[in-house]
Coordinates of C-alpha atoms and ligand atoms in Angstrom, one line a residue:
X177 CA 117.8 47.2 115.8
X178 CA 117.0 43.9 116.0
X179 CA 119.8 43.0 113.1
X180 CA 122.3 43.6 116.3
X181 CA 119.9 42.0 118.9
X182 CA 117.2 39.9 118.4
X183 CA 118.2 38.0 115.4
X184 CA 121.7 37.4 117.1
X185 CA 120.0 35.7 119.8
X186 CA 117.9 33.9 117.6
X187 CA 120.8 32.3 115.8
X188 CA 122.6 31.7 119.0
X189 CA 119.9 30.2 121.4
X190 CA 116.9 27.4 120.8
X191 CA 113.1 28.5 121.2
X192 CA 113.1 26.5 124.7
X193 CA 115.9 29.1 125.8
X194 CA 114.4 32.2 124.2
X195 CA 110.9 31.3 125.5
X196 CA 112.3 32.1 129.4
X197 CA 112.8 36.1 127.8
X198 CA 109.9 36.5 125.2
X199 CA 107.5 38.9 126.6
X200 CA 104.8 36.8 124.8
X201 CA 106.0 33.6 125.7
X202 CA 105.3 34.2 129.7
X203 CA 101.9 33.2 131.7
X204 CA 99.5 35.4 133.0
X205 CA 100.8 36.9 136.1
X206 CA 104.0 37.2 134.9
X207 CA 106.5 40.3 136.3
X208 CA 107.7 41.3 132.7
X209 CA 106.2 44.6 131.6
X210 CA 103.0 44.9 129.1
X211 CA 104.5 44.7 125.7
X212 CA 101.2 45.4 123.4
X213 CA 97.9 46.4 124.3
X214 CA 97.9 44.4 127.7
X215 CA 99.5 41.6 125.8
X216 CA 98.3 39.1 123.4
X217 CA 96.4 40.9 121.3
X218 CA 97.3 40.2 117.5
X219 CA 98.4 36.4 117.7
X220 CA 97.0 35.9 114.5
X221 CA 99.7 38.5 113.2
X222 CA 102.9 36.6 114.8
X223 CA 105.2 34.9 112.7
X224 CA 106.5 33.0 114.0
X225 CA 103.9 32.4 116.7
X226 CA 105.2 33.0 119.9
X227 CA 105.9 30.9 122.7
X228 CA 108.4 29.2 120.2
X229 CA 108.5 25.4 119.6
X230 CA 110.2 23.8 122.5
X231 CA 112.7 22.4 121.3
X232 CA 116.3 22.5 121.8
X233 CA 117.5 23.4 118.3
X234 CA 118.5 26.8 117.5
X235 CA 115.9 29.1 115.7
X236 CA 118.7 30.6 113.5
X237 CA 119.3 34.4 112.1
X238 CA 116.8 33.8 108.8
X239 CA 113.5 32.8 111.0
X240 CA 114.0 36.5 112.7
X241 CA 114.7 37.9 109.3
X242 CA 111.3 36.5 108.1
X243 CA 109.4 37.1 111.1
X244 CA 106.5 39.6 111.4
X245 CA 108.7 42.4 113.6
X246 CA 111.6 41.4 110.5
X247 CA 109.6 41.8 107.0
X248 CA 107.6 45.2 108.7
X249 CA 111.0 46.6 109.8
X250 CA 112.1 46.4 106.5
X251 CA 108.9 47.6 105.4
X252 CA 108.5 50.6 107.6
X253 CA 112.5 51.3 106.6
X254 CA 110.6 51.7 103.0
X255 CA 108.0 54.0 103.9
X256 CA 110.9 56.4 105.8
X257 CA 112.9 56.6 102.7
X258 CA 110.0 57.6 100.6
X259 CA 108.4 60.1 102.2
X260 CA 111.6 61.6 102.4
X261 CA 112.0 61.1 98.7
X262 CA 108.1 62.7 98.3
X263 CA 109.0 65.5 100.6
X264 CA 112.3 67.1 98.7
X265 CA 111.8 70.6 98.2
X266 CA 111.8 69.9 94.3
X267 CA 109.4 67.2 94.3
X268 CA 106.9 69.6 96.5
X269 CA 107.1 72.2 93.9
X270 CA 106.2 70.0 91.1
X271 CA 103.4 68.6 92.7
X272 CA 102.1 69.8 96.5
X273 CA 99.5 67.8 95.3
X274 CA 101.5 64.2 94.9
X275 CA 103.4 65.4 98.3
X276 CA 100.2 65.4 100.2
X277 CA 98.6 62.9 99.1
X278 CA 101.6 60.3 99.5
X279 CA 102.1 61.7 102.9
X280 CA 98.8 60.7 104.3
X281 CA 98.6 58.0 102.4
X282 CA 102.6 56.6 103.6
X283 CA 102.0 58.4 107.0
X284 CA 98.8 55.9 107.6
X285 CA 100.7 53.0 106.3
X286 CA 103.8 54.0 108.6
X287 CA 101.5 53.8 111.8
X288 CA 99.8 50.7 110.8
X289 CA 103.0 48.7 109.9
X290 CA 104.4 49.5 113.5
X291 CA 100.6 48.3 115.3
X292 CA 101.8 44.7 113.1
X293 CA 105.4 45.3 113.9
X294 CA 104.6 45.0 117.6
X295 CA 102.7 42.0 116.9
X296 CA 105.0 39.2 118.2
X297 CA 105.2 41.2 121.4
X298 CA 108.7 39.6 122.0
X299 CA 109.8 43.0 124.0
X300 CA 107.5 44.5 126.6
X301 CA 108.1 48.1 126.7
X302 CA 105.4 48.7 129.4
X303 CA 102.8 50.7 126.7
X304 CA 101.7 49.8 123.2
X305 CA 104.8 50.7 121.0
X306 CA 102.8 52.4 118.6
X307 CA 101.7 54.8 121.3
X308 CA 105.1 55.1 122.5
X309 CA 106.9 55.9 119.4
X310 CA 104.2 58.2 117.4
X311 CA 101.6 59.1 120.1
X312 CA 102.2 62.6 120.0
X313 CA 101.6 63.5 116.2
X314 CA 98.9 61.0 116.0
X315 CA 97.1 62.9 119.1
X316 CA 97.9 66.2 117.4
X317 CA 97.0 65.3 114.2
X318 CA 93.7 63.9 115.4
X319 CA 92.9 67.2 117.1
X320 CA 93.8 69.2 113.8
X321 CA 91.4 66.8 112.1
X322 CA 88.5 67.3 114.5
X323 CA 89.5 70.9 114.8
X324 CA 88.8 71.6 111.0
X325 CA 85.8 69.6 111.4
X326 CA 84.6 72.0 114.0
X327 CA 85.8 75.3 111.9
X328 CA 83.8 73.3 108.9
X329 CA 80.2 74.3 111.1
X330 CA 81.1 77.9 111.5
X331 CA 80.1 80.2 109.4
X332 CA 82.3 82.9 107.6
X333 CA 81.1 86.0 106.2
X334 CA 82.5 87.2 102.9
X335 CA 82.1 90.8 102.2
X336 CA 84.0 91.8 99.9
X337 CA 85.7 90.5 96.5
X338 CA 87.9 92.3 94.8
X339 CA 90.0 91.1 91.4
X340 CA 92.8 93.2 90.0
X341 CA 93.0 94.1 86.6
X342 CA 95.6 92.1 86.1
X343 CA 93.7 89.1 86.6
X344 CA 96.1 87.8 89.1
X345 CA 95.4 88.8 92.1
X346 CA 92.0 88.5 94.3
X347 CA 91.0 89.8 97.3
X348 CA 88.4 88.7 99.8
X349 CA 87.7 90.6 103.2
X350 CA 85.6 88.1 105.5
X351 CA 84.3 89.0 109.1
X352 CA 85.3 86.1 111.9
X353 CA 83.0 85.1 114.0
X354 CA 83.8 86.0 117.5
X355 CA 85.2 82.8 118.5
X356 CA 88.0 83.4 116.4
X357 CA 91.0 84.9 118.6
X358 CA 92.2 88.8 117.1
X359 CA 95.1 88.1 114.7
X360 CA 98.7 90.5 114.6
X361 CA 100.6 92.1 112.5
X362 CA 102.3 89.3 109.7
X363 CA 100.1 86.1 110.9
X364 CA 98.4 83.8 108.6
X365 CA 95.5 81.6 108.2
X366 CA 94.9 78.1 106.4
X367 CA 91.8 78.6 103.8
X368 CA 89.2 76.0 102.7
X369 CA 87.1 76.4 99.9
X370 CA 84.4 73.5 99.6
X371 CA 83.4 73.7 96.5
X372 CA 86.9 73.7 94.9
X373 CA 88.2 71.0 97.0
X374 CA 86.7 69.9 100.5
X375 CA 90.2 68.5 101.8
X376 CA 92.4 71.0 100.6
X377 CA 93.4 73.8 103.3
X378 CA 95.8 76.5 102.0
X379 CA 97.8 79.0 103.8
X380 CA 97.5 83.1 103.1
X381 CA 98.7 85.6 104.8
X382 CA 96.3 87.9 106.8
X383 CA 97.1 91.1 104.6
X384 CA 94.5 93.4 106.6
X385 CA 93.2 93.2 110.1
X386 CA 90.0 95.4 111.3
X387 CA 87.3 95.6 113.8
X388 CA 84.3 97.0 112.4
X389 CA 81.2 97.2 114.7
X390 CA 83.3 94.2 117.3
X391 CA 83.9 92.1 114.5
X392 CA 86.6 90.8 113.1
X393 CA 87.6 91.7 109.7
X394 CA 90.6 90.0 108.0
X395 CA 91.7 90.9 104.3
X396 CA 93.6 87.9 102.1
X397 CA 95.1 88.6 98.8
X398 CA 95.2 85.2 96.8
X399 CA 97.3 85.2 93.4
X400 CA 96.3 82.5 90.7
X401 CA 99.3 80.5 91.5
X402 CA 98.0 77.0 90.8
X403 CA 95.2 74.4 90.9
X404 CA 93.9 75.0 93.6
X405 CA 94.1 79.1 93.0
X406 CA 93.0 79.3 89.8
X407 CA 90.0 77.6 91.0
X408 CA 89.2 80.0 93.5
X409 CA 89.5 82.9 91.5
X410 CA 86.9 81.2 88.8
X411 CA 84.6 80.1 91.7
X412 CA 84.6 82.9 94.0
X413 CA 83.6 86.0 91.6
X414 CA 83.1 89.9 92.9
X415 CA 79.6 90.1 91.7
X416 CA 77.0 87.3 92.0
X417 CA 76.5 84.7 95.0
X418 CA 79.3 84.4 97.8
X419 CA 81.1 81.4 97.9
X420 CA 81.1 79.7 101.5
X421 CA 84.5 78.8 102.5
X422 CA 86.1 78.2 106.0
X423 CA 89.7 79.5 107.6
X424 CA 91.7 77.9 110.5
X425 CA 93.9 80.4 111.7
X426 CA 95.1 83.0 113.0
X427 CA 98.6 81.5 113.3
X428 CA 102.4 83.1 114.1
X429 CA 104.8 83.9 110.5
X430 CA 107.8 85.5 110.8
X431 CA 106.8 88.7 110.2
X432 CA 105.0 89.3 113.7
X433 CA 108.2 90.9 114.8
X434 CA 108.6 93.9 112.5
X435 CA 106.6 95.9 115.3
X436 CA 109.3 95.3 118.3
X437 CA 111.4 97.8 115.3
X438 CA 111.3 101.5 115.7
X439 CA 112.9 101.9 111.9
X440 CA 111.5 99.0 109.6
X441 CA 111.7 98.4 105.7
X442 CA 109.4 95.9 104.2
X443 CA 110.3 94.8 100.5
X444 CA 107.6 92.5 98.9
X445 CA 107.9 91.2 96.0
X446 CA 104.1 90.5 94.0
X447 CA 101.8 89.0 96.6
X448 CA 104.9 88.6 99.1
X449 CA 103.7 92.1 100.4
X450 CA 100.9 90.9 102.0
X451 CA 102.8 90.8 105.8
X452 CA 103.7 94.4 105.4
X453 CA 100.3 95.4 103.9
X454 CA 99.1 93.9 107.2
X455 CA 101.7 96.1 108.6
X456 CA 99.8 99.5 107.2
X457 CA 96.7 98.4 107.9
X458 CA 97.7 98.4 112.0
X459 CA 99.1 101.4 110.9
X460 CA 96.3 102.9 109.5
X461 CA 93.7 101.7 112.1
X462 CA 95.7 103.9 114.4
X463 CA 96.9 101.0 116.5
X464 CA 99.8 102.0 118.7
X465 CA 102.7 100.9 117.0
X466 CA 106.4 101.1 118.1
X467 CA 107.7 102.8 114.8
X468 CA 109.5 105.8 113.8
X469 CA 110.0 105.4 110.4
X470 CA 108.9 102.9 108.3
X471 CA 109.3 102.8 104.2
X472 CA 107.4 99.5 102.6
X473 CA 108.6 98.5 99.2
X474 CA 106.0 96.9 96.5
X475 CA 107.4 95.5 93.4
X476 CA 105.2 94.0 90.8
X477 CA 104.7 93.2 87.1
X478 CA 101.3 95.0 86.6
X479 CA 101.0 98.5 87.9
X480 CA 97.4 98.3 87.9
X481 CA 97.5 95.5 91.2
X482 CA 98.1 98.6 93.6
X483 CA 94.8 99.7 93.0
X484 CA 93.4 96.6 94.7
X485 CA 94.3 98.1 98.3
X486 CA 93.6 101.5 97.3
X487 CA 91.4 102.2 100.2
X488 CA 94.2 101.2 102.3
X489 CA 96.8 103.6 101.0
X490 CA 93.7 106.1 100.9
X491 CA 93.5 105.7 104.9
X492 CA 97.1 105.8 105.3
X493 CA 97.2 109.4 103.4
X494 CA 94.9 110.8 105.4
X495 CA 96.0 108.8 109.3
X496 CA 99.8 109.9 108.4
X497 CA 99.3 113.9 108.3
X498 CA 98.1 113.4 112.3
X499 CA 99.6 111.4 113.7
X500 CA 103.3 110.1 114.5
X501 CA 105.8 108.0 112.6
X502 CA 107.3 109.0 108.9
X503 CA 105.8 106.1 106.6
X504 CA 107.3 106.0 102.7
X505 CA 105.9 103.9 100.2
X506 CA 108.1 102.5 97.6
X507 CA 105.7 101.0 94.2
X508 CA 108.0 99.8 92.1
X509 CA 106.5 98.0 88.5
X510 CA 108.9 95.8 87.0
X511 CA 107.2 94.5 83.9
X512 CA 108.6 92.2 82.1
X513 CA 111.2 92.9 79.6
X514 CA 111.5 96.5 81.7
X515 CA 115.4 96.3 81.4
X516 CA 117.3 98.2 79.0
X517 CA 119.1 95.5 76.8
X518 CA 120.6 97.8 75.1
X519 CA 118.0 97.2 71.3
X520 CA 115.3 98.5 69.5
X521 CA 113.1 101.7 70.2
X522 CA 113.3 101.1 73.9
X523 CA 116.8 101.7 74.0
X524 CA 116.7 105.4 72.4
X525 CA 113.2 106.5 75.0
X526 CA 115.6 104.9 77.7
X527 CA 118.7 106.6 76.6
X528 CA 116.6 110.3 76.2
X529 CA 115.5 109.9 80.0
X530 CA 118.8 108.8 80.9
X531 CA 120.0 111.6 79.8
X532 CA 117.1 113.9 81.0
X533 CA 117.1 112.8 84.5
X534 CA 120.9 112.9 85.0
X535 CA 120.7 116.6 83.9
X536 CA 117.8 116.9 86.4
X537 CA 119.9 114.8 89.1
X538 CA 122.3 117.3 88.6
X539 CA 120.4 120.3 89.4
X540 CA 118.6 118.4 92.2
X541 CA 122.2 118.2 93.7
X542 CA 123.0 121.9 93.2
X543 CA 119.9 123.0 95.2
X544 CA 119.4 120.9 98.1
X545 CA 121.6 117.2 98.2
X546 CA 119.3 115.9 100.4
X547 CA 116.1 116.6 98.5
X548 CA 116.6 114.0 95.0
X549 CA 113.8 112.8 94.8
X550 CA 113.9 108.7 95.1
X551 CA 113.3 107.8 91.6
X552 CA 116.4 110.1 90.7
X553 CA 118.9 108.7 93.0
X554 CA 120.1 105.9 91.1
X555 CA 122.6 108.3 89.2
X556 CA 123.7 105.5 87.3
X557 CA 120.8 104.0 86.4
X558 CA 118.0 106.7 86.4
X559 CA 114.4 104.7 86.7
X560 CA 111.9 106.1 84.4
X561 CA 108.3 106.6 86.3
X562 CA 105.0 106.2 85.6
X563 CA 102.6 108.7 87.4
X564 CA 98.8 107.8 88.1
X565 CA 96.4 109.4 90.0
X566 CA 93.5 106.9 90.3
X567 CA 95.0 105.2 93.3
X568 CA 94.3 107.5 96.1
X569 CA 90.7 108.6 96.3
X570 CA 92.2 112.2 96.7
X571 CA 93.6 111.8 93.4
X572 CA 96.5 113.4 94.1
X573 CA 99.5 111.2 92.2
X574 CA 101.3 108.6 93.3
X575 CA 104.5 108.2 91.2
X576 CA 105.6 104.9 90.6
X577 CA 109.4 104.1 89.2
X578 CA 109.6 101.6 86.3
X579 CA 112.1 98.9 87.7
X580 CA 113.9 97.2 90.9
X581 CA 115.1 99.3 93.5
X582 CA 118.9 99.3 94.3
X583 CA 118.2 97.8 97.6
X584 CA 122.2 98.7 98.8
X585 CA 121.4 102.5 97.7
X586 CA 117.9 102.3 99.8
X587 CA 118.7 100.6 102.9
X588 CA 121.4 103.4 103.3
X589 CA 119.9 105.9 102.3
X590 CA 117.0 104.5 105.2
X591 CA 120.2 104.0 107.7
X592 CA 121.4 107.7 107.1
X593 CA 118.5 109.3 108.4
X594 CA 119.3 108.4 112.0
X595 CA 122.9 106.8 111.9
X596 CA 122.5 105.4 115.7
X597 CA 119.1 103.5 115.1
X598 CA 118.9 100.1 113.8
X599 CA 116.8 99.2 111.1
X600 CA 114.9 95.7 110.7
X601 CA 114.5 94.7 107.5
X602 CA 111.8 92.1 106.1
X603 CA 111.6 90.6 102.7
X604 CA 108.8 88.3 101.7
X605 CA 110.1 87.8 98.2
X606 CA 111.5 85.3 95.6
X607 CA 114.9 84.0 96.0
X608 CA 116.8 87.2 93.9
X609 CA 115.4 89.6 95.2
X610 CA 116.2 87.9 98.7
X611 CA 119.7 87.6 98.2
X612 CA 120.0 91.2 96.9
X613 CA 118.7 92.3 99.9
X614 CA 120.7 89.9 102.4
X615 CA 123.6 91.2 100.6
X616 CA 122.5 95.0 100.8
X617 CA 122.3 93.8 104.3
X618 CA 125.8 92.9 104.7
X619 CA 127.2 95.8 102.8
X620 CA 125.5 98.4 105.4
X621 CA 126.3 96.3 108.3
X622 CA 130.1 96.3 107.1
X623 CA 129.9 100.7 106.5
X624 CA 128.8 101.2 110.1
X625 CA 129.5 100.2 113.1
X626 CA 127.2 102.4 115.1
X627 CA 123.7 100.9 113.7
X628 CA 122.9 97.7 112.9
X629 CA 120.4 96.1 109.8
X630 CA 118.5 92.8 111.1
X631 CA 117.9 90.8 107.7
X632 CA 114.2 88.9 108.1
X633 CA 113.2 86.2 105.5
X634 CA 110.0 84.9 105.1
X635 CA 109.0 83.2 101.7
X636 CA 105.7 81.2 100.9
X637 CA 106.8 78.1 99.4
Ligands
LIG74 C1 102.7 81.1 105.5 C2 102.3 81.3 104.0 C3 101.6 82.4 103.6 C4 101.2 82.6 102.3 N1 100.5 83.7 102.0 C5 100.1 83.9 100.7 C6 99.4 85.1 100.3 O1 99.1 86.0 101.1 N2 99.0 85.2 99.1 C7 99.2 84.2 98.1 O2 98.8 84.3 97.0 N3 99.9 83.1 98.5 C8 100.3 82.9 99.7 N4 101.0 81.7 100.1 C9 101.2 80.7 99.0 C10 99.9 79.9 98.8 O3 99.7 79.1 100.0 C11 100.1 79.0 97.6 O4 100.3 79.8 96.5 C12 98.9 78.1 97.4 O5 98.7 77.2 98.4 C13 99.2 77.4 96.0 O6 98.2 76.4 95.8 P1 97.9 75.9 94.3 O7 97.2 74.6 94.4 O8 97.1 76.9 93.6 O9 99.3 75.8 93.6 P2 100.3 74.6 93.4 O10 100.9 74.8 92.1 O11 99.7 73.3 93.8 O12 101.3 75.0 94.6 C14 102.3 76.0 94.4 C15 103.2 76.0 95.6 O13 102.4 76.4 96.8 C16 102.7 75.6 97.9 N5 101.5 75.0 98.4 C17 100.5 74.4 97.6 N6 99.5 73.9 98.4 C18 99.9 74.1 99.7 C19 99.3 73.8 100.9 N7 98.1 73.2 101.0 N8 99.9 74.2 102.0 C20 101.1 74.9 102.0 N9 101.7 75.2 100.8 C21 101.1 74.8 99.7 C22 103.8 74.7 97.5 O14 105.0 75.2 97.8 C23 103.7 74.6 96.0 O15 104.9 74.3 95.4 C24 101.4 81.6 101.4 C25 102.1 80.4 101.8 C26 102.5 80.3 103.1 C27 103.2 79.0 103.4

């Protein structure tokens, strides 16, 4: 700005002339507004100092270049353009770590360049410029700070640990004290663990909600994902001493809508399912809930995580033969190297269940169309599936299809069931299986014209 204004005046007029317009350059008593902090403040800061020699030669373009308010502009310019180059999406998935750091640190040195920027004091804008231009995010970042510092002091019960047998996942139930609002369906909460690092505050999703005896109890499910992860999974352990650790939360996610559906499907890929296990737990604490059907999709690698909420989908057995609402559950494994490539011994076991289940497809069809069982639908593909029964404490078995679902084949199958409801559909899931399911989304919305699928995307990076 002051490439197009102040520096033009500079070159054009002496100091004598400018001196009569300076905000610094006038008495006490003057009618110009305040330009700093009630005005002269940081004279030791101005270059040039300010009221300008009198004298009638003209100060000239450079001596604004080189001034205070010149060499910070093109020093706060600097600090723009790289914390924009620190915050691009790539650079925050290499390091969050780098990104955070370099944003406090260039965020600090942004705020204190304008405070020396203002220095010369040659406009009055009526309130310290620093105020004016970032007074709002320094105010709410101040109260985040003390916030924190206040959630720090309360203490946070931890009573429960669970690891999966995976390795990968953990889960930690905690009671709230009661100065913690009641969190909804989807929301999430920051996480601090001290003793793996005192400044670091991480977001989960709140994957279980309760009230046990008035209190609040929330469930998290934290995968090893990083640093920071992995060193909560080796500091906070299921047997032994509880680790102390401190949440600021509950706050809104995306996924606080999916109860304003009456038909919803969930699809969560690994830990994404965390909003929709939130979801079942509402469900299964026999909150009133606003759905008619609901079917939750759960793809992971290891089979063996699903057993980490099996007290949840033990609660939702016995809650969904009394009351209302048709809720399916879709556990689909997808280890790794789970696709038929066509080689090796794989490929004759997957060609003999091919053919098995197509014959059995077949006679499904003959008795009852509408009775195939899911993991027979895919004609084409038949999955193969593995049946456990150490998931429900009933023992009865849970049958869970090797490999992805055909989300087009699902969500219509889902639509068909009531061809004049819409159907909200919520995926908290890497980026393929989100654009399978956006375009699953698009190919239902294009075969009907009497319901309609509302595609949700909520992802945690
Ligand atoms: C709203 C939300 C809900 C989430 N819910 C869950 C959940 O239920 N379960 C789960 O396992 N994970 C969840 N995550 C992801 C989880 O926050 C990250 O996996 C975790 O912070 C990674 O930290 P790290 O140091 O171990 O890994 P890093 O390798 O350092 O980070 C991996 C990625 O996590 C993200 N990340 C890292 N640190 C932070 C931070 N302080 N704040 C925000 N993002 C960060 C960055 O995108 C980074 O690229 C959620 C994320 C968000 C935004």
């Amino acid at each position: 700005m002051h490439h197009i204004g102040t520096f033009v005046a500079f070159d054009q007029h002496s100091g004598k002339e400018l001196n009569k317009v300076l905000n610094c350059a006038q008495g006490p008593g003057a009618s110009m507004p305040v330009g700093y902090l009630g005005s002269h403040q940081l004279t030791l800061l101005q270059f040039p100092a300010c009221p300008l020699p009198e004298t009638d030669e003209k100060v000239g373009y450079l001596a604004g270049v080189l001034s205070t308010p010149g060499i910070t502009g093109y020093l706060l310019m600097a600090v723009i353009i790289l914390l924009g180059w620190f915050s691009r999406p790539k650079g925050r998935r290499l390091s969050y770590r780098v990104f955070y750091a370099m944003h406090h640190l260039l965020v600090t040195a942004w705020v204190l360049l304008l405070v020396v920027h203002a220095a010369n004091d040659w406009v009055g804008v009526g309130v310290p410029v620093v105020l004016l231009i970032a007074g709002l995010p320094i105010l709410s970042y101040g109260f985040t700070r003390a916030k924190r510092l206040y959630l720090s002091c309360l203490k946070i019960e931890l009573v429960k640990v669970v690891r999966s047998e995976s390795g990968q996942l953990l889960r930690l139930d905690v009671d709230l004290p009661r100065s913690y609002r009641l969190a909804t369906v989807g929301e999430y909460a920051y996480i601090n663990v001290p003793k793996a690092s005192c400044t670091e505050w991480h977001p989960f999703t709140i994957a279980g909600i309760e009230v046990v005896d008035g209190v609040q109890r929330i469930t998290f499910i934290i995968m090893a994902a990083g640093i920071w992860t992995k060193k909560v999974h080796e500091i906070i352990k299921p047997e032994g001493e509880r680790a102390v650790l401190h949440i600021d939360g509950p706050y809104f996610a995306p996924a606080v809508t999916i109860q304003a559906h009456e038909v919803v499907v969930g699809i969560g890929g690994g830990v994404g399912v965390t909003p929709f296990l939130s979801f079942l737990s509402h469900i299964a604490s026999d909150a009133a809930s606003n759905f008619k059907r609901a079917h939750i999709f759960w793809t992971t690698r290891t089979a063996s995580d699903y057993k980490i909420m099996s007290d949840l989908f033990s609660k939702l057995e016995e809650r969904m033969q009394t009351r209302g609402g048709k809720l399916v559950l879709h556990l689909h494994t997808t280890p790794k190297g789970s696709i038929w490539k066509g080689d090796g011994i794989g490929s004759l076991f997957d060609l003999a269940t091919r053919h098995i289940w197509q014959k059995r497809v077949a006679t499904f069809i003959r008795k009852d169309p509408t009775m195939i069982p899911t993991i027979a639908r895919y004609t084409r593909m038949p999955l193969h599936a593995v049946v456990v029964n150490d998931i429900l404490h009933s023992g009865n078995p849970v049958a869970i299809p090797v490999g992805r679902p055909d989300f087009t084949r699902e969500l219509k199958a889902v639509g068909n069931q009531d061809t004049h409801a819409d159907v909200g559909v919520y995926v908290c899931a890497g980026e393929p299986v989100k654009q399978s399911v956006e375009e699953a989304c698009v190919a239902c919305n294009m075969s009907t014209t009497t319901q309609k699928f509302h595609f949700n995307y909520e992802r945690f990076s």
